Coordinates of C-alpha atoms and ligand atoms in Angstrom, one line a residue:
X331 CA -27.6 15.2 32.2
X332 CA -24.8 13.7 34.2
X333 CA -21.6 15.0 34.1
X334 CA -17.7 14.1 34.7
X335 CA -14.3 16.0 35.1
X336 CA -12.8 16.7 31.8
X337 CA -10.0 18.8 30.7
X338 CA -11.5 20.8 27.6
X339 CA -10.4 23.8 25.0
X340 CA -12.7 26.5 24.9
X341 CA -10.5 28.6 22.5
X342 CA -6.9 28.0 20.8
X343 CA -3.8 29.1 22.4
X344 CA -1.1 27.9 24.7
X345 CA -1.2 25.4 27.8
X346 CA -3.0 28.3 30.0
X347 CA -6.5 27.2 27.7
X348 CA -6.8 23.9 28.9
X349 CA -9.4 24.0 31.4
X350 CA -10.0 21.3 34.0
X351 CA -13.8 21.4 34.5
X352 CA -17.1 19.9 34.4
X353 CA -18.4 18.4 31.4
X354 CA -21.2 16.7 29.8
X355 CA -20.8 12.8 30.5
X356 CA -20.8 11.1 26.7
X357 CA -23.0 8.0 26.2
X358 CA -21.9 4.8 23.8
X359 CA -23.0 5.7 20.3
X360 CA -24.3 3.0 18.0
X361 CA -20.7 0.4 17.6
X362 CA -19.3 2.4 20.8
X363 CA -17.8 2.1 24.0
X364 CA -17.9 4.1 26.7
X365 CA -14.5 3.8 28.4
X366 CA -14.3 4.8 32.5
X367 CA -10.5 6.7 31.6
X368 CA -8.0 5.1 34.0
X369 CA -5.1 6.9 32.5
X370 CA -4.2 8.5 28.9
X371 CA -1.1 9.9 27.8
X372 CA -0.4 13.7 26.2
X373 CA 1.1 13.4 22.8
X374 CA 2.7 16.3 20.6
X375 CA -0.4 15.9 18.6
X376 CA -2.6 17.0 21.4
X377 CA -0.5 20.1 21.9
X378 CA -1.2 21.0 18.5
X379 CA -5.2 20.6 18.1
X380 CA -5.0 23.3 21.7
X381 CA -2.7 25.4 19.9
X382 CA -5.0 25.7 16.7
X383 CA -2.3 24.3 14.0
X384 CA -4.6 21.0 13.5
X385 CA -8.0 22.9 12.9
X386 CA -6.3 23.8 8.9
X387 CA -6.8 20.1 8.3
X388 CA -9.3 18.5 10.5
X389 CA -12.4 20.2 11.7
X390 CA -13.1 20.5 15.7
X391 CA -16.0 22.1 17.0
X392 CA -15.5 23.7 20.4
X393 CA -14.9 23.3 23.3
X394 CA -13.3 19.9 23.1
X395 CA -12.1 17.9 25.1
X396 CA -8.4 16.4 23.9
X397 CA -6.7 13.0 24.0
X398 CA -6.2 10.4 21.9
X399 CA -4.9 7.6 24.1
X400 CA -7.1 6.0 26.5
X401 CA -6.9 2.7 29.1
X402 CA -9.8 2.1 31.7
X403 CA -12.9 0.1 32.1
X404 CA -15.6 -0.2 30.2
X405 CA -18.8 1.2 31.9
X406 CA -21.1 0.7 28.5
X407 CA -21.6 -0.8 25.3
X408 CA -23.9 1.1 22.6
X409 CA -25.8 -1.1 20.5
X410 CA -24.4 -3.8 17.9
X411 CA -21.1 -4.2 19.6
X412 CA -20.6 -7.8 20.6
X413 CA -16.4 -7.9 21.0
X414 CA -16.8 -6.4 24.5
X415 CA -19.1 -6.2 27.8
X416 CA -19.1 -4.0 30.6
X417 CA -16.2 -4.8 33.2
X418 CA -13.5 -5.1 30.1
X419 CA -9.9 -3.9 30.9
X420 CA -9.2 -2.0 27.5
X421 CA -7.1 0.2 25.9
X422 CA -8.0 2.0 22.7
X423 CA -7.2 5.3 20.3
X424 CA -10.1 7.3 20.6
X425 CA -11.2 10.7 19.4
X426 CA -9.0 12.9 17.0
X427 CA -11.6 15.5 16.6
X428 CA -14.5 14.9 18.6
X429 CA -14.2 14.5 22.2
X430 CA -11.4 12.3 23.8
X431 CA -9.7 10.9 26.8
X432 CA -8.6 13.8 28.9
X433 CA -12.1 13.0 31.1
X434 CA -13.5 10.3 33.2
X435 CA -15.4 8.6 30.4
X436 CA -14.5 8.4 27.1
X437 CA -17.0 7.0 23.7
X438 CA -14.9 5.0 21.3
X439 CA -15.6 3.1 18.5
X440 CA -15.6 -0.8 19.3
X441 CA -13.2 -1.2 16.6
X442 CA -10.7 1.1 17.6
X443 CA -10.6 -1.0 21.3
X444 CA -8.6 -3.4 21.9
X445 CA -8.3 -5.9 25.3
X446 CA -5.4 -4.1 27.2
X447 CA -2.4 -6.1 27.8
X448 CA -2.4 -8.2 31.2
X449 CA 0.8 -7.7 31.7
X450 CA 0.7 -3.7 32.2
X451 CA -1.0 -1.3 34.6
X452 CA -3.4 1.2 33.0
X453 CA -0.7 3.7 33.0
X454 CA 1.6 2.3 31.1
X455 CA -1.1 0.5 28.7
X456 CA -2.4 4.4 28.2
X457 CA 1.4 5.0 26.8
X458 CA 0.8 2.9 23.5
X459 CA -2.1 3.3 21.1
X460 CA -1.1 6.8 19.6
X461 CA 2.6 6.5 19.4
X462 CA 2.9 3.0 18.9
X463 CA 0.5 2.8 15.6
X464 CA 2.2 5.6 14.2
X465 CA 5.1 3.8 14.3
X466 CA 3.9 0.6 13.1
X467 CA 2.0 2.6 10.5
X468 CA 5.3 4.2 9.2
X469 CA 7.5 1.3 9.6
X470 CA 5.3 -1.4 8.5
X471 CA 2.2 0.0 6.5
X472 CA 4.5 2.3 4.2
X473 CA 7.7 1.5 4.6
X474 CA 7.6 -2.5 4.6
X475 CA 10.5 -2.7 7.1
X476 CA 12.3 -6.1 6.4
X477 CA 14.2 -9.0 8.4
X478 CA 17.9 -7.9 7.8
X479 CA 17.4 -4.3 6.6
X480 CA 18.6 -1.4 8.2
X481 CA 16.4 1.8 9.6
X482 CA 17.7 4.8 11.3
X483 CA 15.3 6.9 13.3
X484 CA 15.1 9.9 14.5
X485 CA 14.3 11.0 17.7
X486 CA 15.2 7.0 18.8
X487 CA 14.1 7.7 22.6
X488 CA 11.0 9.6 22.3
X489 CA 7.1 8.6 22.4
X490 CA 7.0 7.2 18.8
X491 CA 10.7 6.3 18.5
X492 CA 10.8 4.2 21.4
X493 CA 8.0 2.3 19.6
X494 CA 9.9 2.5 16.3
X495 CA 12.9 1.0 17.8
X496 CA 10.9 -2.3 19.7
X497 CA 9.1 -2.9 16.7
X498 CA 12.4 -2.5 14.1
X499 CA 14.1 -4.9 16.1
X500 CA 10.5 -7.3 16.7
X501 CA 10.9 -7.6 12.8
X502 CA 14.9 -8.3 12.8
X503 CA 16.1 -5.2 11.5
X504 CA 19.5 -3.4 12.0
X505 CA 18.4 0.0 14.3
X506 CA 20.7 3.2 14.0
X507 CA 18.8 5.7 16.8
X508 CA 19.5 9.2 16.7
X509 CA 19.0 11.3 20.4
X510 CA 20.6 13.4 22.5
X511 CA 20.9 11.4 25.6
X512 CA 19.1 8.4 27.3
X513 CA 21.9 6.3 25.5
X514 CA 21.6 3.9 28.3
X515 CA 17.7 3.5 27.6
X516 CA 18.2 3.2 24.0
X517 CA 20.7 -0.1 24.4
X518 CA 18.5 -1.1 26.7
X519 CA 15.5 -1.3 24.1
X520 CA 18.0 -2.8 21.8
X521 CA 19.1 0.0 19.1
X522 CA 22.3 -1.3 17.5
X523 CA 24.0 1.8 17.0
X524 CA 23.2 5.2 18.9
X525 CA 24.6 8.8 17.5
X526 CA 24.1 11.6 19.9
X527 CA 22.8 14.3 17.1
X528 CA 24.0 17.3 19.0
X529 CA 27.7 16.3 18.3
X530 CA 27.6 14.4 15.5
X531 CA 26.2 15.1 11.8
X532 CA 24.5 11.5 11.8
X533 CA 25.0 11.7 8.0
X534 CA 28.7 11.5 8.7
X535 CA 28.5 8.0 10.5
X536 CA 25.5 6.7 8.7
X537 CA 25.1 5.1 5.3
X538 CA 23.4 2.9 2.9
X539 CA 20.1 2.9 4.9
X540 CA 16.9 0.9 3.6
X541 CA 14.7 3.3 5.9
X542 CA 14.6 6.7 7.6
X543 CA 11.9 7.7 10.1
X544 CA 12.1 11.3 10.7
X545 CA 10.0 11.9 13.4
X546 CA 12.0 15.5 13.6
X547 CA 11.6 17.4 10.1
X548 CA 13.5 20.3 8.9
X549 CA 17.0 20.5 8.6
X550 CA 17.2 16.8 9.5
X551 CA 14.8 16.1 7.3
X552 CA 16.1 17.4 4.6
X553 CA 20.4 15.8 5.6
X554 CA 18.7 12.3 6.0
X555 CA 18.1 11.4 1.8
X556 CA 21.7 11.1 1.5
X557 CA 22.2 8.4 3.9
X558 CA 19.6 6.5 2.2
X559 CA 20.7 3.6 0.0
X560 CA 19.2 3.7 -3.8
X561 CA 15.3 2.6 -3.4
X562 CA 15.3 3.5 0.0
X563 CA 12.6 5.5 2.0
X564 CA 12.5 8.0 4.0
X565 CA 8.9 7.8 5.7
X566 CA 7.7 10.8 8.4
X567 CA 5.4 11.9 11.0
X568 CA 5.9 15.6 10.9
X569 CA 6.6 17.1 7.5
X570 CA 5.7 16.0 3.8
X571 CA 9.1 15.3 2.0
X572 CA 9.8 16.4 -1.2
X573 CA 8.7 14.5 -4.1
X574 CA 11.4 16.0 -6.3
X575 CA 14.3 15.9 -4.1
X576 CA 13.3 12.2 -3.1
X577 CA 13.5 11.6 -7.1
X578 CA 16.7 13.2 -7.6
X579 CA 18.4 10.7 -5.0
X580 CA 16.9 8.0 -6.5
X581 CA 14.6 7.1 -3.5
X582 CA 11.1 7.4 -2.0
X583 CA 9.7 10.0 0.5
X584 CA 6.1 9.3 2.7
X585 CA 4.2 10.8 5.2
X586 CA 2.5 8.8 7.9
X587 CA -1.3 10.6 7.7
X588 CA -3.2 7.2 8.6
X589 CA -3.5 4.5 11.1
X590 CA -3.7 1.5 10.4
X591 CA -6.8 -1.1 11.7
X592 CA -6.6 0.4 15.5
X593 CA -8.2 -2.7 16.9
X594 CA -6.6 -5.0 15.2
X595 CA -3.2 -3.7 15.6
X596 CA -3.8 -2.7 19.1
X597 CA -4.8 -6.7 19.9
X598 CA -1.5 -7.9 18.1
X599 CA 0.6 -4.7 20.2
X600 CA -0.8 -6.6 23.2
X601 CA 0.7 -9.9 22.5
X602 CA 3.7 -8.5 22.0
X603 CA 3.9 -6.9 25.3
X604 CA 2.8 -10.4 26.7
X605 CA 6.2 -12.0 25.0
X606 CA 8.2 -8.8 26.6
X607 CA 8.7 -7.8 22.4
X608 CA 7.2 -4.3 23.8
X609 CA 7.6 -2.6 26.5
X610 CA 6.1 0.8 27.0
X611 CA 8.5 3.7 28.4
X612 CA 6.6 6.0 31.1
X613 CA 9.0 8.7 32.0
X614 CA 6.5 10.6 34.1
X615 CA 2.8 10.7 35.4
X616 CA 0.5 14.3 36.2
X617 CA -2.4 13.7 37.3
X618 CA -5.3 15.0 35.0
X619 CA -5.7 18.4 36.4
X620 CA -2.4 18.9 36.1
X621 CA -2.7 18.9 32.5
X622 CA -1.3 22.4 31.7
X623 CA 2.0 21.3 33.3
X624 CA 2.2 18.3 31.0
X625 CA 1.7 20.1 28.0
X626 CA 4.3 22.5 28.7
X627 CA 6.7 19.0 29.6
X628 CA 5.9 17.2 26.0
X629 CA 6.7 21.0 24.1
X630 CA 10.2 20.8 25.8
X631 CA 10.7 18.6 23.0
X632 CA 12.8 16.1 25.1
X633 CA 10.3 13.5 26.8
X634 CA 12.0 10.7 27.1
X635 CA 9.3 7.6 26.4
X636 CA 5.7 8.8 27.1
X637 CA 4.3 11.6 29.5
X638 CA 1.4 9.7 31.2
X639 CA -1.9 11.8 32.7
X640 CA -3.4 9.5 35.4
X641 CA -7.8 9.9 35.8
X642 CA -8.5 7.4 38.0
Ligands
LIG1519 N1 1.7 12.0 11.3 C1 1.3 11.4 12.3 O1 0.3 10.7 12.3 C2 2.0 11.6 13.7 C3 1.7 10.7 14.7 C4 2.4 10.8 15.9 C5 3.3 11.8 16.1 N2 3.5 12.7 15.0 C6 4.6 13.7 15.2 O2 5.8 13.1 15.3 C7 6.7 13.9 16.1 C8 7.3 13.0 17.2 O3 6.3 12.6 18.0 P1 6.7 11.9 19.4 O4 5.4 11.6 20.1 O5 7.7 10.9 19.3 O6 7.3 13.2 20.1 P2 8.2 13.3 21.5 O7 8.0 12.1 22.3 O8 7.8 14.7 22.1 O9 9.7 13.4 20.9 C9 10.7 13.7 21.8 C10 12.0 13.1 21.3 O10 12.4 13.9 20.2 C11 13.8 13.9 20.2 N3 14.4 15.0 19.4 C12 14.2 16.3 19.6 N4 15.0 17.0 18.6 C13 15.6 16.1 17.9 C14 16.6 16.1 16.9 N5 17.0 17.3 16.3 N6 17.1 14.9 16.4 C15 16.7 13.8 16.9 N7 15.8 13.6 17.9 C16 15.3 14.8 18.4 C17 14.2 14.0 21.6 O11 15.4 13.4 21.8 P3 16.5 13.9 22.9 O12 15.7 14.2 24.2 O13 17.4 12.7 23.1 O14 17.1 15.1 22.4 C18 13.0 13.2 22.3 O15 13.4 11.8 22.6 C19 5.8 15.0 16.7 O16 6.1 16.2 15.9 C20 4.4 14.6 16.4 O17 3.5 15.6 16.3 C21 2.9 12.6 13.9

């Protein structure tokens, strides 16, 4: 059996369980890929399956090894997959609960691959899939985001919001951002109007909205239906909303709990980089074994962009 460097859990807890270490090297399954791992990227997501909050919904056996976003090479291709051949720069969104991209090699699924943009290094390619197809997902897939609407979202300058934000504006909507600094960043990525949340109630400056993404929950949640306009929807990635309370202001609520087609959506993600539509916000790089550090940098709850683990 060969093996590879992988950071895996062995049991749930905080950052100290990830374990840098040796590990089986997987081979392409039937429709797979196997992906030599450039670089992938540590998403809040990822914190959660090591702290043990994921395992009431989706079922891991362990140890695991984490990571969802992947760029790299591919080394293999299992049998029946004809889209890509060894020596391919990809990028893809690979495992949610079997093994995934914190490791040399990563299996993926053929159709969750996509050719990675020319344009961008591995590291900043590694900084899409995850984030960027939850916010396509949310803004596009459920919410049907329309030329000339307006959508505020929350949490404007972190790893799915900076997505939100280049993809609101890619579809010629108005773009309220809520954070509590990187003002510069977010004019830079285009947000029309920025409200720093930690001075001001955002439900005082905002109204009439078409679309909310709360990528933050809770309180915010639960002040962002009244800014809504009537048959508005407030779509989010971390907490169900209310079905009643959505009702009683006359709008819609959603949670974003699928992807859409990862391949495809990944292929026409790329394109948009090549026009400069997207542009993928790295605000720092570990290298993979320092993987503990970077989970304790994306709980901070501030990362600005994407927090980028470099492999290769
Ligand atoms: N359902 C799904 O499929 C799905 C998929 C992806 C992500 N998620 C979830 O969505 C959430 C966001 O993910 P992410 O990758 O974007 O996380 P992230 O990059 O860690 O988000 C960091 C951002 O959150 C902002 N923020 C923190 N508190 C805020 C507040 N009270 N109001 C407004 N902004 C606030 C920070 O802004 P400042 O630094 O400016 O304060 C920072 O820019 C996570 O909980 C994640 O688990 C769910």
């Amino acid at each position: 059996m060969q093996t590879m460097k992988a950071v895996r859990i062995h049991t749930y807890g905080g950052a100290d369980v990830l374990a840098y270490e040796d590990a089986p090297r997987p081979t392409a399954g039937d429709g797979e890929v196997l992906i030599r791992v450039h670089a992938t990227s540590v998403n809040p997501f990822d914190c959660a399956v090591r702290a043990g909050y994921m395992s009431a919904y989706l079922t891991y056996t362990l140890p695991v090894i984490l990571g969802t976003d992947v760029s790299g090479i591919i080394e293999e291709v299992g049998a029946g997959v004809i889209t890509f051949k060894r020596g391919d720069s990809v990028y893809a969104r690979g495992g949610v609960t079997r093994d995934g991209a914190y490791a040399q090699y990563a299996a993926v699924p053929a159709s969750d691959v996509a050719a990675k943009p020319p344009s961008l290094d591995h590291i900043h390619a590694a900084a899409i899939p995850h984030a960027t197809l939850t916010a396509w997902q949310a803004l596009f897939g459920i919410a049907n985001l329309a030329k000339g609407q307006t959508v505020l979202i929350h949490g404007a300058a972190g790893g799915v919001g900076h997505f939100a934000v280049q993809l609101a504006k890619w579809r010629g909507a108005k773009v309220i951002g809520t954070a509590s600094r990187n003002f510069d960043f977010l004019r830079g990525l285009g947000v029309d109007e920025a409200i720093d949340y930690s001075t001001t109630p955002f439900e005082n400056a905002v109204s009439n909205v078409d679309v909310v993404l709360d990528t933050v929950g809770g309180d915010t949640q639960q002040r962002s239906w009244q800014v809504l306009s009537p048959g508005g929807i407030l779509v989010s990635t971390v907490q169900a909303p209310s079905e009643e309370i959505a009702k009683a202001h006359g709008v819609r609520g959603a949670m974003v709990y699928s992807s859409p087609p990862i391949g495809e959506v990944l292929t026409e993600v790329a394109t948009l980089v090549s026009s400069g539509q997207i542009k993928p916000e790295v605000s720092a790089v570990l290298p993979l074994h320092e993987v503990r550090k970077a989970h304790q940098m994306v709980e901070g709850g501030h990362t600005r962009g994407k927090l980028v683990l470099q492999v290769a």
